[in-house]
Amino acid sequence: MSPRQQKLASAGLIVGVFVFWELFCLLAGISELILPRPSRIIAAFIEYQHAIWPHVWQTFYTTMVGFVCGVAIGLGLGVLIGSSKLAYDTAYPLLVGISSIPKVAVVPIFVLWFGAGTIPAILTAMIICIFPIVVNVSTGIATVEPELEDVMRSLKATKREILWNVGLPRSMPYFFASLKVAITLSFVGSVIAETVAANKGVGNLMLIASSSFNVPLVFAGLMVLAIMGVSLYAVFSLIERNVASWAMRKEI
Amino acid sequence: MNRADQSARFVEFDGVGLTYGRDAERTQALMPTSLRIAKGDFLALVGPSGCGKSTILKLVAELLEPTEGRILFSGRELGAEPVRVGMAFQSASLLPWMTIRENVMLPLKIVPPFKAGFRAKKAGEYRDRADALLERVGLIDFADKNPWQLSGGMMQRANLCRALIHDPDLLLLDEPFGALDQFTREELWQTLQDLWLDRSPTVLLVTHDLREAAYLASRICVMSPRPGRIIEDRAVTFARPRPIDLTFDPGFTALVQELRGRIVHTPVTGSIGGSAA
Ligand SMILES: Nc1ncnc2c1ncn2[C@@H]1O[C@H](COP(=O)(O)OP(=O)(O)OP(=O)(O)O)[C@@H](O)[C@H]1O
Ligand SMILES: [Mg+2]
């Protein structure tokens, strides 16, 4: 299959799923309180769109702020850990330990410290995306070929020069690859925090809608989340492809 | 030290030995060795695998500290600028995000005095310098390509250029042509010989290929199996520039045979665990 046909087939499958969903609900007579039809979901979205937009903005904002802070911290830690064997070996167990805590579990703690609202969502988005960035950046830096390192050291290059000229550029494809994972995680993190403790955001909207049994609105929220998630991922994949083209061995 | 003496002792190993690791994990790689390398010499190091050839190279490049003895560089004793080293390994290890030209220019960003020039926007001048070298090895048409668009032999040419761009006094080569086919290898022998003839750096070449050593070197040191020591040190006197046909010359073949005999029939000496000093 050519890439074009591949894309057409994917799009066809997505449309097919929605058509099947619509027909299935209609023919089986499934209650709107259980599973609304796609057409009802879209109708609910249009009906409530003015109410939905501020929540979308809130979720986007907390995700991005958390993500940017997480990236900055992750990059810094990654460089630090990657450029020293000692730091790498010492800090790794701790990082693995922290990363294996389910991040939802820390939301109540953030709420305890900062109260319900925007800050716990930002912090959750931040903390959840640090680890993949640290791992990728430090791995990129720590796995510079020993021959190359010898060549640089024989030129009497300082550690900083090696990092700047070799380690950092080398870790960039790893870094950009981790960004698209990180943005997805941040997004998940902030929605989770909104669902648990917030008064704004798409997660919160869904929570309130479900408590008032407005099921089409719950699903409209879900749809908005899906679209946001896919768009964020797509944007960062695009950035990755353009920034680190050399790592993809693309013919120029 | 007078001038002649100084240039005869450009690099001097004074009882230099090297043991890797500590305690139970000690591996003696190099027995205490004394060796003098004259300025402008082309020395090839040959010997069985694991005998410490790469170790010697790393010692000369000061990537390793000797665990015994000391290494003297004549230039340094006079307080002159430190010995400038260029190095190339079997894997070209070019940086994939840079063009070939940028790769070749990399040492200029690191090594003084060029480093200062890089900031002073002398980049254009350095570019010409890199291009001249690339022209010399027949890579000028590929200057703007990325490394992965080149064949193995071409990458190795670029690797040589990178090792030479900053006019090193000392060129250290560790099996630079080891991964190449016979024809490419012989082509690169000639390239290297030409480069050496017009720039006359002091070369230390580690190789498994005895024909390579005999064709290129002015002097060959044969090493024993680990822990390594130099068991033979001989001059190679074929006239320069050496044509590639020299490799079919009976004198050349005899030399290669003799070297092979030395390496294959040397009994293992010293202890394996380490403390044979
Ligand atoms: N980093 C290291 N730690 C411990 N032992 C080492 C280390 N590097 C080398 N050795 C040991 O030192 C000995 C000499 O190694 P070296 O790399 O100098 O050999 P070589 O002559 O270059 O071999 P080859 O021809 O296979 O490249 C080897 O037996 C090896 O086991
Ligand atoms: Mg070796």
PDB file of N, CA and C and ligand atoms in Angstrom, chain B residues 50 53-55 174-175 206 208, ligand 2:
ATOM      1  N   GLY B  50      45.226  -7.607  21.500  1.00  0.00           N
ATOM      2  CA  GLY B  50      45.227  -7.497  22.957  1.00  0.00           C
ATOM      3  C   GLY B  50      46.600  -7.293  23.568  1.00  0.00           C
ATOM      4  N   LYS B  53      48.615  -2.338  21.997  1.00  0.00           N
ATOM      5  CA  LYS B  53      48.917  -1.310  20.988  1.00  0.00           C
ATOM      6  C   LYS B  53      48.061  -0.067  21.206  1.00  0.00           C
ATOM      7  N   SER B  54      46.749  -0.294  21.343  1.00  0.00           N
ATOM      8  CA  SER B  54      45.867   0.862  21.568  1.00  0.00           C
ATOM      9  C   SER B  54      46.212   1.555  22.871  1.00  0.00           C
ATOM     10  N   THR B  55      46.671   0.756  23.837  1.00  0.00           N
ATOM     11  CA  THR B  55      47.057   1.322  25.121  1.00  0.00           C
ATOM     12  C   THR B  55      48.217   2.306  24.942  1.00  0.00           C
ATOM     13  N   ASP B 174      44.652   4.533  14.979  1.00  0.00           N
ATOM     14  CA  ASP B 174      44.405   3.194  15.512  1.00  0.00           C
ATOM     15  C   ASP B 174      43.600   2.379  14.510  1.00  0.00           C
ATOM     16  N   GLU B 175      44.299   1.538  13.773  1.00  0.00           N
ATOM     17  CA  GLU B 175      43.676   0.719  12.722  1.00  0.00           C
ATOM     18  C   GLU B 175      42.696   1.520  11.869  1.00  0.00           C
ATOM     19  N   VAL B 206      48.839   2.214  14.533  1.00  0.00           N
ATOM     20  CA  VAL B 206      48.592   0.871  15.036  1.00  0.00           C
ATOM     21  C   VAL B 206      47.869   0.105  13.946  1.00  0.00           C
ATOM     22  N   HIS B 208      46.846  -4.053  12.195  1.00  0.00           N
ATOM     23  CA  HIS B 208      46.913  -5.510  12.155  1.00  0.00           C
ATOM     24  C   HIS B 208      47.503  -5.992  10.846  1.00  0.00           C
TER      25      HIS B 208
HETATM   26 MG    MG C   2      43.363  -1.862  19.668  1.00  0.00          MG
END
